[in-house]
């Protein structure tokens, strides 16, 4: 009997000395959905005791020692020298988020808990997100984007082409944040593809492309409405048009006759989204090509046109001199008359003054006669002709 008491006493002392305990707390774990999550529990002096894993919220026993108790095929357990016990949760789901307990079956039981956070990458909800939109210019429009994820994702709007986003107050920004993107009085500059980007720090971020189409009737700009051309010259007429839906564009002549393509006429269209550059090249201008031309733009919302008038200009002569655009020919008496026009007017005024005062016509410029010689004679003759023009009562007598 004494020997039995001694054995029990020794076992009690041994159990007290080898009492198992947790060496460190369980580290909380964050795992993306679909991946594997591993929680670890580190114990010391386990001896013959066992470690179990439980789900706290449901009080479900998952594992005991090296055995899996639950019927969940995604759960597994492993250990390292009976010191560190690992709970494996494969293909993590959002429903796996919560508290997990590591328990030692001592009396009383010892336990500690750790948290498993399951994060979910963003996903855009098609049913609550805008699709491609068509609006009339001048209307208000709202683009919407809805997304799920854990944590809740942030929504950012950007233009797919990288251009700045035009706001209603004239401001330009690179991006707009928020699930709703409001555009006041939409115009053609807003037209294009927009990306709704959802991100929450869990890769990958996702995006959806939304095409915004703006409809408006045609508009035309003509830089030069009057164009001069010489015969035989190659001439190009130009118009700029904007319209959406895309317009039908053509050239007409007098009485709205469509200018045919081919031959001496070469119409060309350069299309850039809703902008169109119209060109009409006349390879060799002839007299029949002078007149009015119209560039016409037409779509389902309306039509408009721009007018250009082509007029003839004469080629410059090599023997002519230009004075502010007016040519003077250097030949004959015309040059004398034009070159001395101001002087003749002055002489004519003096002549009128002398005649009104009863003076002699030949005495009004004696000093000039002395200095100018024969040139003065010519001037006086021309002045007399002018006097004849200004005084109709002087008539030329013809012999009977």
mmCIF file of C-alpha atoms in Angstrom:
data_model
loop_
_atom_site.group_PDB
_atom_site.id
_atom_site.type_symbol
_atom_site.label_atom_id
_atom_site.label_comp_id
_atom_site.label_asym_id
_atom_site.label_seq_id
_atom_site.Cartn_x
_atom_site.Cartn_y
_atom_site.Cartn_z
ATOM 1 C CA UNK A 1 0.000 0.000 0.000
ATOM 2 C CA UNK A 2 2.773 2.343 0.825
ATOM 3 C CA UNK A 3 4.367 1.578 -2.518
ATOM 4 C CA UNK A 4 1.085 2.496 -4.331
ATOM 5 C CA UNK A 5 0.809 5.818 -2.563
ATOM 6 C CA UNK A 6 4.373 6.591 -3.535
ATOM 7 C CA UNK A 7 3.678 5.840 -7.205
ATOM 8 C CA UNK A 8 0.613 8.099 -7.288
ATOM 9 C CA UNK A 9 2.539 10.833 -5.569
ATOM 10 C CA UNK A 10 5.348 10.626 -8.124
ATOM 11 C CA UNK A 11 2.878 10.743 -11.019
ATOM 12 C CA UNK A 12 1.202 13.805 -9.555
ATOM 13 C CA UNK A 13 4.541 15.533 -9.175
ATOM 14 C CA UNK A 14 5.449 14.596 -12.784
ATOM 15 C CA UNK A 15 2.140 15.828 -14.141
ATOM 16 C CA UNK A 16 2.572 19.131 -12.337
ATOM 17 C CA UNK A 17 6.078 19.549 -13.633
ATOM 18 C CA UNK A 18 5.107 18.552 -17.229
ATOM 19 C CA UNK A 19 1.855 20.536 -17.382
ATOM 20 C CA UNK A 20 1.347 21.442 -21.123
ATOM 21 C CA UNK A 21 0.876 25.072 -22.111
ATOM 22 C CA UNK A 22 0.742 27.302 -25.179
ATOM 23 C CA UNK A 23 4.064 28.796 -26.073
ATOM 24 C CA UNK A 24 2.684 31.644 -28.228
ATOM 25 C CA UNK A 25 -0.714 32.947 -29.343
ATOM 26 C CA UNK A 26 -2.293 31.933 -32.616
ATOM 27 C CA UNK A 27 -1.488 34.382 -35.397
ATOM 28 C CA UNK A 28 -4.518 35.701 -37.284
ATOM 29 C CA UNK A 29 -4.494 34.698 -40.945
ATOM 30 C CA UNK A 30 -5.789 36.446 -44.090
ATOM 31 C CA UNK A 31 -6.325 34.327 -47.186
ATOM 32 C CA UNK A 32 -7.855 35.109 -50.608
ATOM 33 C CA UNK A 33 -10.871 33.084 -51.543
ATOM 34 C CA UNK A 34 -9.918 29.904 -53.385
ATOM 35 C CA UNK A 35 -6.479 29.671 -51.793
ATOM 36 C CA UNK A 36 -5.290 27.568 -48.808
ATOM 37 C CA UNK A 37 -5.331 28.972 -45.270
ATOM 38 C CA UNK A 38 -3.074 27.564 -42.531
ATOM 39 C CA UNK A 39 -3.492 28.338 -38.821
ATOM 40 C CA UNK A 40 -0.741 27.252 -36.403
ATOM 41 C CA UNK A 41 -0.872 26.400 -32.678
ATOM 42 C CA UNK A 42 2.417 26.032 -30.746
ATOM 43 C CA UNK A 43 2.350 23.999 -27.504
ATOM 44 C CA UNK A 44 5.005 23.037 -24.963
ATOM 45 C CA UNK A 45 5.325 19.918 -22.768
ATOM 46 C CA UNK A 46 2.383 18.216 -24.399
ATOM 47 C CA UNK A 47 3.419 14.786 -23.074
ATOM 48 C CA UNK A 48 0.450 12.437 -23.416
ATOM 49 C CA UNK A 49 -2.149 15.115 -23.931
ATOM 50 C CA UNK A 50 -3.855 15.762 -27.253
ATOM 51 C CA UNK A 51 -4.449 18.910 -29.356
ATOM 52 C CA UNK A 52 -7.794 19.512 -31.030
ATOM 53 C CA UNK A 53 -9.061 22.175 -33.505
ATOM 54 C CA UNK A 54 -12.627 23.489 -33.297
ATOM 55 C CA UNK A 55 -14.798 26.002 -35.184
ATOM 56 C CA UNK A 56 -15.895 28.489 -32.527
ATOM 57 C CA UNK A 57 -19.153 29.814 -33.973
ATOM 58 C CA UNK A 58 -20.577 26.351 -34.673
ATOM 59 C CA UNK A 59 -18.736 24.466 -31.870
ATOM 60 C CA UNK A 60 -17.718 21.921 -34.495
ATOM 61 C CA UNK A 61 -14.785 19.639 -33.702
ATOM 62 C CA UNK A 62 -12.554 19.617 -36.767
ATOM 63 C CA UNK A 63 -9.523 17.546 -35.700
ATOM 64 C CA UNK A 64 -8.158 15.654 -32.672
ATOM 65 C CA UNK A 65 -4.430 14.928 -32.671
ATOM 66 C CA UNK A 66 -3.653 13.658 -36.196
ATOM 67 C CA UNK A 67 -7.225 12.656 -37.023
ATOM 68 C CA UNK A 68 -9.787 14.699 -39.013
ATOM 69 C CA UNK A 69 -13.164 14.458 -37.339
ATOM 70 C CA UNK A 70 -15.281 16.672 -39.605
ATOM 71 C CA UNK A 71 -16.604 15.379 -42.902
ATOM 72 C CA UNK A 72 -15.366 18.504 -44.682
ATOM 73 C CA UNK A 73 -12.884 17.199 -47.257
ATOM 74 C CA UNK A 74 -11.151 20.579 -47.382
ATOM 75 C CA UNK A 75 -9.909 20.266 -43.768
ATOM 76 C CA UNK A 76 -6.545 18.656 -42.895
ATOM 77 C CA UNK A 77 -4.150 18.625 -39.910
ATOM 78 C CA UNK A 78 -0.391 18.252 -39.555
ATOM 79 C CA UNK A 79 2.241 18.784 -36.856
ATOM 80 C CA UNK A 80 5.924 19.362 -36.330
ATOM 81 C CA UNK A 81 7.355 17.151 -33.555
ATOM 82 C CA UNK A 82 4.061 17.376 -31.698
ATOM 83 C CA UNK A 83 4.897 20.956 -30.884
ATOM 84 C CA UNK A 84 3.363 22.999 -33.713
ATOM 85 C CA UNK A 85 -0.061 21.876 -34.906
ATOM 86 C CA UNK A 86 -1.323 23.164 -38.254
ATOM 87 C CA UNK A 87 -4.936 23.386 -39.332
ATOM 88 C CA UNK A 88 -5.204 23.382 -43.174
ATOM 89 C CA UNK A 89 -8.273 24.779 -44.934
ATOM 90 C CA UNK A 90 -8.004 24.253 -48.675
ATOM 91 C CA UNK A 91 -9.968 26.157 -51.316
ATOM 92 C CA UNK A 92 -11.017 28.780 -48.817
ATOM 93 C CA UNK A 93 -14.552 30.107 -49.074
ATOM 94 C CA UNK A 94 -16.125 33.213 -47.628
ATOM 95 C CA UNK A 95 -18.083 30.953 -45.299
ATOM 96 C CA UNK A 96 -14.793 29.858 -43.710
ATOM 97 C CA UNK A 97 -14.256 33.352 -42.291
ATOM 98 C CA UNK A 98 -14.345 33.357 -38.460
ATOM 99 C CA UNK A 99 -12.723 32.248 -35.166
ATOM 100 C CA UNK A 100 -10.897 28.912 -34.722
ATOM 101 C CA UNK A 101 -9.880 27.330 -31.411
ATOM 102 C CA UNK A 102 -6.792 25.280 -30.539
ATOM 103 C CA UNK A 103 -7.560 23.140 -27.448
ATOM 104 C CA UNK A 104 -5.484 20.923 -25.113
ATOM 105 C CA UNK A 105 -7.496 18.237 -23.293
ATOM 106 C CA UNK A 106 -6.150 18.972 -19.843
ATOM 107 C CA UNK A 107 -8.369 19.230 -16.779
ATOM 108 C CA UNK A 108 -9.441 21.956 -16.835
ATOM 109 C CA UNK A 109 -9.205 22.299 -20.617
ATOM 110 C CA UNK A 110 -6.788 24.881 -22.044
ATOM 111 C CA UNK A 111 -7.490 26.770 -25.268
ATOM 112 C CA UNK A 112 -6.700 29.807 -27.431
ATOM 113 C CA UNK A 113 -8.319 31.234 -30.558
ATOM 114 C CA UNK A 114 -7.252 32.812 -33.856
ATOM 115 C CA UNK A 115 -9.160 34.557 -36.652
ATOM 116 C CA UNK A 116 -9.296 33.627 -40.309
ATOM 117 C CA UNK A 117 -10.056 36.577 -42.624
ATOM 118 C CA UNK A 118 -11.123 35.646 -46.129
ATOM 119 C CA UNK A 119 -10.682 38.381 -48.731
ATOM 120 C CA UNK A 120 -12.423 38.394 -52.082
ATOM 121 C CA UNK A 121 -11.177 40.188 -55.211
ATOM 122 C CA UNK A 122 -13.674 42.590 -56.761
ATOM 123 C CA UNK A 123 -16.312 41.512 -59.207
ATOM 124 C CA UNK A 124 -18.475 43.886 -61.263
ATOM 125 C CA UNK A 125 -22.200 43.221 -61.208
ATOM 126 C CA UNK A 126 -23.529 43.352 -64.744
ATOM 127 C CA UNK A 127 -27.200 43.749 -63.832
ATOM 128 C CA UNK A 128 -26.573 46.932 -61.805
ATOM 129 C CA UNK A 129 -23.926 48.457 -64.113
ATOM 130 C CA UNK A 130 -24.584 50.687 -67.121
ATOM 131 C CA UNK A 131 -24.307 49.248 -70.597
ATOM 132 C CA UNK A 132 -23.328 51.142 -73.756
ATOM 133 C CA UNK A 133 -25.348 54.357 -73.932
ATOM 134 C CA UNK A 134 -26.588 56.647 -76.722
ATOM 135 C CA UNK A 135 -27.671 60.188 -75.767
ATOM 136 C CA UNK A 136 -28.503 63.423 -77.574
ATOM 137 C CA UNK A 137 -26.071 66.290 -77.222
ATOM 138 C CA UNK A 138 -27.101 68.690 -74.440
ATOM 139 C CA UNK A 139 -28.796 66.072 -72.265
ATOM 140 C CA UNK A 140 -27.657 64.930 -68.792
ATOM 141 C CA UNK A 141 -26.316 61.398 -68.425
ATOM 142 C CA UNK A 142 -25.281 59.155 -65.503
ATOM 143 C CA UNK A 143 -22.978 56.155 -65.790
ATOM 144 C CA UNK A 144 -23.270 53.577 -62.978
ATOM 145 C CA UNK A 145 -20.980 50.783 -61.831
ATOM 146 C CA UNK A 146 -21.641 48.242 -59.043
ATOM 147 C CA UNK A 147 -19.123 45.740 -57.688
ATOM 148 C CA UNK A 148 -18.781 43.204 -54.874
ATOM 149 C CA UNK A 149 -15.714 42.066 -52.973
ATOM 150 C CA UNK A 150 -14.176 41.899 -49.532
ATOM 151 C CA UNK A 151 -13.216 44.439 -48.440
ATOM 152 C CA UNK A 152 -15.738 46.560 -50.354
ATOM 153 C CA UNK A 153 -14.079 47.734 -53.590
ATOM 154 C CA UNK A 154 -13.478 51.324 -54.694
ATOM 155 C CA UNK A 155 -14.792 52.443 -58.112
ATOM 156 C CA UNK A 156 -12.757 54.677 -60.453
ATOM 157 C CA UNK A 157 -13.763 55.985 -63.898
ATOM 158 C CA UNK A 158 -11.206 56.642 -66.649
ATOM 159 C CA UNK A 159 -11.295 57.193 -70.399
ATOM 160 C CA UNK A 160 -10.022 54.190 -72.322
ATOM 161 C CA UNK A 161 -8.021 56.418 -74.703
ATOM 162 C CA UNK A 162 -6.216 58.083 -71.769
ATOM 163 C CA UNK A 163 -7.592 61.548 -72.501
ATOM 164 C CA UNK A 164 -8.803 63.904 -69.782
ATOM 165 C CA UNK A 165 -12.443 63.697 -68.687
ATOM 166 C CA UNK A 166 -14.461 66.853 -69.387
ATOM 167 C CA UNK A 167 -16.534 67.968 -66.398
ATOM 168 C CA UNK A 168 -19.597 70.195 -66.621
ATOM 169 C CA UNK A 169 -17.833 73.235 -65.144
ATOM 170 C CA UNK A 170 -15.120 73.184 -67.812
ATOM 171 C CA UNK A 171 -12.628 71.407 -65.556
ATOM 172 C CA UNK A 172 -10.596 68.468 -66.884
ATOM 173 C CA UNK A 173 -9.579 65.528 -64.691
ATOM 174 C CA UNK A 174 -7.778 62.244 -65.267
ATOM 175 C CA UNK A 175 -10.315 60.149 -63.296
ATOM 176 C CA UNK A 176 -13.563 60.292 -61.358
ATOM 177 C CA UNK A 177 -14.186 58.285 -58.171
ATOM 178 C CA UNK A 178 -17.484 56.773 -57.082
ATOM 179 C CA UNK A 179 -20.054 54.261 -58.305
ATOM 180 C CA UNK A 180 -21.938 56.992 -60.250
ATOM 181 C CA UNK A 181 -20.457 59.310 -62.872
ATOM 182 C CA UNK A 182 -22.713 62.279 -63.724
ATOM 183 C CA UNK A 183 -22.214 64.368 -66.877
ATOM 184 C CA UNK A 184 -24.213 67.589 -67.183
ATOM 185 C CA UNK A 185 -25.100 68.740 -70.704
ATOM 186 C CA UNK A 186 -23.145 66.077 -72.498
ATOM 187 C CA UNK A 187 -21.381 67.151 -75.690
ATOM 188 C CA UNK A 188 -19.436 65.522 -78.495
ATOM 189 C CA UNK A 189 -16.173 65.824 -76.551
ATOM 190 C CA UNK A 190 -17.554 63.358 -74.006
ATOM 191 C CA UNK A 191 -18.023 60.703 -76.684
ATOM 192 C CA UNK A 192 -15.822 57.640 -76.248
ATOM 193 C CA UNK A 193 -15.210 54.526 -74.159
ATOM 194 C CA UNK A 194 -15.096 54.739 -70.372
ATOM 195 C CA UNK A 195 -13.629 52.139 -68.002
ATOM 196 C CA UNK A 196 -15.286 51.384 -64.685
ATOM 197 C CA UNK A 197 -12.391 50.006 -62.554
ATOM 198 C CA UNK A 198 -13.082 48.162 -59.274
ATOM 199 C CA UNK A 199 -10.226 47.483 -56.837
ATOM 200 C CA UNK A 200 -9.914 46.614 -53.131
ATOM 201 C CA UNK A 201 -6.264 45.677 -52.744
ATOM 202 C CA UNK A 202 -6.929 42.032 -53.531
ATOM 203 C CA UNK A 203 -5.628 41.162 -56.993
ATOM 204 C CA UNK A 204 -6.776 41.210 -59.623
ATOM 205 C CA UNK A 205 -8.613 44.495 -60.168
ATOM 206 C CA UNK A 206 -11.427 44.261 -62.699
ATOM 207 C CA UNK A 207 -12.932 46.708 -65.173
ATOM 208 C CA UNK A 208 -15.844 47.060 -67.530
ATOM 209 C CA UNK A 209 -15.914 49.078 -70.756
ATOM 210 C CA UNK A 210 -18.891 51.371 -71.346
ATOM 211 C CA UNK A 211 -19.245 53.161 -74.685
ATOM 212 C CA UNK A 212 -20.875 56.599 -74.571
ATOM 213 C CA UNK A 213 -22.215 57.721 -77.958
ATOM 214 C CA UNK A 214 -23.418 61.299 -78.465
ATOM 215 C CA UNK A 215 -25.780 62.113 -81.350
ATOM 216 C CA UNK A 216 -25.944 65.561 -82.952
ATOM 217 C CA UNK A 217 -26.901 66.992 -86.374
ATOM 218 C CA UNK A 218 -24.232 67.994 -88.917
ATOM 219 C CA UNK A 219 -22.220 71.195 -88.635
ATOM 220 C CA UNK A 220 -19.896 72.610 -91.314
ATOM 221 C CA UNK A 221 -17.014 75.096 -91.186
ATOM 222 C CA UNK A 222 -15.579 76.757 -94.299
ATOM 223 C CA UNK A 223 -12.296 78.639 -93.889
ATOM 224 C CA UNK A 224 -12.234 80.334 -97.317
ATOM 225 C CA UNK A 225 -15.581 81.188 -98.865
ATOM 226 C CA UNK A 226 -14.038 83.116 -101.772
ATOM 227 C CA UNK A 227 -11.278 81.434 -103.766
ATOM 228 C CA UNK A 228 -9.588 82.911 -106.839
ATOM 229 C CA UNK A 229 -8.067 80.722 -109.525
ATOM 230 C CA UNK A 230 -6.367 81.132 -112.897
ATOM 231 C CA UNK A 231 -7.257 79.046 -115.898
ATOM 232 C CA UNK A 232 -5.273 75.826 -116.004
ATOM 233 C CA UNK A 233 -4.476 76.009 -112.268
ATOM 234 C CA UNK A 234 -4.952 73.017 -109.915
ATOM 235 C CA UNK A 235 -7.364 74.116 -107.179
ATOM 236 C CA UNK A 236 -8.456 72.441 -103.922
ATOM 237 C CA UNK A 237 -11.591 73.456 -102.001
ATOM 238 C CA UNK A 238 -11.901 72.439 -98.328
ATOM 239 C CA UNK A 239 -14.686 72.040 -95.748
ATOM 240 C CA UNK A 240 -14.762 70.642 -92.212
ATOM 241 C CA UNK A 241 -17.787 68.728 -90.972
ATOM 242 C CA UNK A 242 -18.869 67.211 -87.642
ATOM 243 C CA UNK A 243 -21.859 64.885 -87.253
ATOM 244 C CA UNK A 244 -22.991 61.712 -85.504
ATOM 245 C CA UNK A 245 -24.412 59.322 -86.562
ATOM 246 C CA UNK A 246 -21.912 59.463 -89.388
ATOM 247 C CA UNK A 247 -23.032 61.712 -92.190
ATOM 248 C CA UNK A 248 -23.213 61.419 -95.949
ATOM 249 C CA UNK A 249 -20.916 64.048 -97.442
ATOM 250 C CA UNK A 250 -20.742 65.299 -101.040
ATOM 251 C CA UNK A 251 -20.127 68.371 -103.208
ATOM 252 C CA UNK A 252 -22.648 70.201 -105.394
ATOM 253 C CA UNK A 253 -22.351 72.951 -108.016
ATOM 254 C CA UNK A 254 -24.743 75.591 -109.285
ATOM 255 C CA UNK A 255 -28.395 74.535 -108.996
ATOM 256 C CA UNK A 256 -27.386 71.780 -106.536
ATOM 257 C CA UNK A 257 -25.943 69.433 -109.116
ATOM 258 C CA UNK A 258 -23.722 66.809 -107.484
ATOM 259 C CA UNK A 259 -20.095 67.093 -108.552
ATOM 260 C CA UNK A 260 -19.161 63.750 -110.133
ATOM 261 C CA UNK A 261 -16.116 61.836 -109.020
ATOM 262 C CA UNK A 262 -13.459 61.156 -111.613
ATOM 263 C CA UNK A 263 -12.092 63.062 -114.549
ATOM 264 C CA UNK A 264 -10.968 66.533 -113.564
ATOM 265 C CA UNK A 265 -12.777 66.414 -110.184
ATOM 266 C CA UNK A 266 -11.269 64.493 -107.262
ATOM 267 C CA UNK A 267 -13.353 64.562 -104.031
ATOM 268 C CA UNK A 268 -11.594 63.137 -100.938
ATOM 269 C CA UNK A 269 -12.945 62.501 -97.407
ATOM 270 C CA UNK A 270 -10.742 62.102 -94.309
ATOM 271 C CA UNK A 271 -12.757 60.542 -91.486
ATOM 272 C CA UNK A 272 -11.763 60.790 -87.802
ATOM 273 C CA UNK A 273 -14.530 59.620 -85.456
ATOM 274 C CA UNK A 274 -17.264 62.255 -85.839
ATOM 275 C CA UNK A 275 -14.983 64.724 -87.683
ATOM 276 C CA UNK A 276 -14.690 64.807 -91.475
ATOM 277 C CA UNK A 277 -12.310 66.821 -93.654
ATOM 278 C CA UNK A 278 -13.809 67.296 -97.122
ATOM 279 C CA UNK A 279 -11.621 68.177 -100.107
ATOM 280 C CA UNK A 280 -12.532 68.797 -103.744
ATOM 281 C CA UNK A 281 -9.609 69.074 -106.142
ATOM 282 C CA UNK A 282 -10.120 70.568 -109.614
ATOM 283 C CA UNK A 283 -7.131 69.359 -111.598
ATOM 284 C CA UNK A 284 -7.224 72.052 -114.312
ATOM 285 C CA UNK A 285 -9.521 75.041 -113.868
ATOM 286 C CA UNK A 286 -11.447 76.101 -116.959
ATOM 287 C CA UNK A 287 -13.967 78.961 -117.437
ATOM 288 C CA UNK A 288 -16.789 76.481 -116.882
ATOM 289 C CA UNK A 289 -15.454 75.734 -113.397
ATOM 290 C CA UNK A 290 -16.003 79.245 -112.035
ATOM 291 C CA UNK A 291 -19.047 79.697 -109.846
ATOM 292 C CA UNK A 292 -20.485 78.488 -106.542
ATOM 293 C CA UNK A 293 -19.758 75.144 -104.877
ATOM 294 C CA UNK A 294 -21.378 73.619 -101.799
ATOM 295 C CA UNK A 295 -20.069 71.008 -99.397
ATOM 296 C CA UNK A 296 -23.097 69.121 -98.045
ATOM 297 C CA UNK A 297 -23.307 67.021 -94.861
ATOM 298 C CA UNK A 298 -26.421 64.984 -94.067
ATOM 299 C CA UNK A 299 -27.416 62.455 -91.389
ATOM 300 C CA UNK A 300 -30.641 61.191 -89.790
ATOM 301 C CA UNK A 301 -30.838 64.268 -87.526
ATOM 302 C CA UNK A 302 -30.558 66.921 -90.235
ATOM 303 C CA UNK A 303 -28.376 68.407 -92.939
ATOM 304 C CA UNK A 304 -26.337 71.535 -93.603
ATOM 305 C CA UNK A 305 -23.993 72.942 -96.223
ATOM 306 C CA UNK A 306 -21.208 75.447 -96.708
ATOM 307 C CA UNK A 307 -20.688 77.630 -99.789
ATOM 308 C CA UNK A 308 -17.473 78.443 -101.631
ATOM 309 C CA UNK A 309 -17.334 80.782 -104.653
ATOM 310 C CA UNK A 310 -14.573 80.318 -107.201
ATOM 311 C CA UNK A 311 -13.804 83.445 -109.264
ATOM 312 C CA UNK A 312 -11.283 84.054 -112.061
ATOM 313 C CA UNK A 313 -8.028 85.951 -111.582
ATOM 314 C CA UNK A 314 -5.745 87.083 -114.417
ATOM 315 C CA UNK A 315 -2.119 86.061 -114.609
ATOM 316 C CA UNK A 316 0.418 88.831 -113.830
ATOM 317 C CA UNK A 317 2.292 90.419 -116.776
ATOM 318 C CA UNK A 318 6.081 90.519 -116.575
ATOM 319 C CA UNK A 319 6.147 94.184 -117.865
ATOM 320 C CA UNK A 320 3.720 95.483 -115.202
ATOM 321 C CA UNK A 321 4.455 97.039 -111.839
ATOM 322 C CA UNK A 322 2.147 96.445 -108.873
ATOM 323 C CA UNK A 323 1.179 99.234 -106.491
ATOM 324 C CA UNK A 324 -0.923 97.863 -103.665
ATOM 325 C CA UNK A 325 -2.449 95.347 -106.018
ATOM 326 C CA UNK A 326 -3.098 97.808 -108.965
ATOM 327 C CA UNK A 327 -0.984 97.322 -112.093
ATOM 328 C CA UNK A 328 0.354 100.291 -114.055
ATOM 329 C CA UNK A 329 1.776 99.857 -117.551
ATOM 330 C CA UNK A 330 5.037 101.670 -118.375
ATOM 331 C CA UNK A 331 4.239 102.781 -121.933
ATOM 332 C CA UNK A 332 2.984 105.857 -123.845
ATOM 333 C CA UNK A 333 1.265 108.948 -122.520
ATOM 334 C CA UNK A 334 -0.649 106.991 -119.894
ATOM 335 C CA UNK A 335 2.497 106.872 -117.818
ATOM 336 C CA UNK A 336 2.919 110.655 -118.090
ATOM 337 C CA UNK A 337 -0.690 111.276 -117.198
ATOM 338 C CA UNK A 338 -0.704 108.860 -114.229
ATOM 339 C CA UNK A 339 2.726 109.916 -113.006
ATOM 340 C CA UNK A 340 1.825 113.650 -113.062
ATOM 341 C CA UNK A 341 -1.803 113.330 -112.049
ATOM 342 C CA UNK A 342 -1.420 115.188 -108.769
ATOM 343 C CA UNK A 343 0.640 117.926 -110.417
ATOM 344 C CA UNK A 344 -1.914 118.440 -113.182
ATOM 345 C CA UNK A 345 -4.690 118.768 -110.646
ATOM 346 C CA UNK A 346 -2.670 121.443 -108.856
ATOM 347 C CA UNK A 347 -2.008 123.293 -112.126
ATOM 348 C CA UNK A 348 -5.662 123.098 -113.080
ATOM 349 C CA UNK A 349 -6.704 124.638 -109.778
ATOM 350 C CA UNK A 350 -4.232 127.528 -110.291
ATOM 351 C CA UNK A 351 -5.503 128.014 -113.818
ATOM 352 C CA UNK A 352 -9.089 128.258 -112.580
ATOM 353 C CA UNK A 353 -8.038 130.847 -110.017
ATOM 354 C CA UNK A 354 -6.300 133.045 -112.617
ATOM 355 C CA UNK A 355 -9.223 132.853 -115.032
ATOM 356 C CA UNK A 356 -11.690 133.830 -112.344
ATOM 357 C CA UNK A 357 -9.471 136.830 -111.485
ATOM 358 C CA UNK A 358 -9.093 137.833 -115.125
ATOM 359 C CA UNK A 359 -5.464 136.736 -115.330
ATOM 360 C CA UNK A 360 -3.584 135.404 -118.281
ATOM 361 C CA UNK A 361 -3.360 131.678 -118.586
ATOM 362 C CA UNK A 362 0.226 131.804 -119.788
ATOM 363 C CA UNK A 363 1.436 133.841 -116.795
ATOM 364 C CA UNK A 364 0.353 131.555 -113.956
ATOM 365 C CA UNK A 365 3.626 129.553 -113.722
ATOM 366 C CA UNK A 366 6.502 131.607 -115.069
ATOM 367 C CA UNK A 367 9.010 130.305 -112.582
ATOM 368 C CA UNK A 368 8.120 126.751 -113.500
ATOM 369 C CA UNK A 369 8.557 127.595 -117.224
ATOM 370 C CA UNK A 370 12.035 128.888 -116.575
ATOM 371 C CA UNK A 371 13.110 125.784 -114.688
ATOM 372 C CA UNK A 372 11.334 123.005 -116.555
ATOM 373 C CA UNK A 373 11.808 123.984 -120.221
ATOM 374 C CA UNK A 374 10.101 121.757 -122.687
ATOM 375 C CA UNK A 375 8.408 119.626 -120.032
ATOM 376 C CA UNK A 376 6.343 122.640 -118.971
ATOM 377 C CA UNK A 377 4.953 123.026 -122.450
ATOM 378 C CA UNK A 378 3.594 119.513 -122.359
ATOM 379 C CA UNK A 379 2.083 120.123 -118.943
ATOM 380 C CA UNK A 380 0.370 123.320 -120.122
ATOM 381 C CA UNK A 381 -1.098 121.525 -123.114
ATOM 382 C CA UNK A 382 -2.533 118.818 -120.914
ATOM 383 C CA UNK A 383 -3.839 121.471 -118.508
ATOM 384 C CA UNK A 384 -5.594 123.232 -121.381
ATOM 385 C CA UNK A 385 -7.241 119.965 -122.271
ATOM 386 C CA UNK A 386 -8.429 119.661 -118.672
ATOM 387 C CA UNK A 387 -9.722 123.234 -118.810
ATOM 388 C CA UNK A 388 -11.695 122.334 -121.861
ATOM 389 C CA UNK A 389 -13.120 119.400 -119.890
ATOM 390 C CA UNK A 390 -14.030 121.506 -116.841
ATOM 391 C CA UNK A 391 -15.433 124.483 -118.848
ATOM 392 C CA UNK A 392 -17.936 123.156 -121.397
ATOM 393 C CA UNK A 393 -18.539 126.658 -122.746
ATOM 394 C CA UNK A 394 -15.125 126.530 -124.532
ATOM 395 C CA UNK A 395 -15.719 124.803 -127.808
ATOM 396 C CA UNK A 396 -13.463 123.903 -130.675
ATOM 397 C CA UNK A 397 -14.125 125.921 -133.846
ATOM 398 C CA UNK A 398 -14.180 123.948 -137.007
ATOM 399 C CA UNK A 399 -13.533 125.715 -140.355
ATOM 400 C CA UNK A 400 -16.614 126.371 -142.460
#
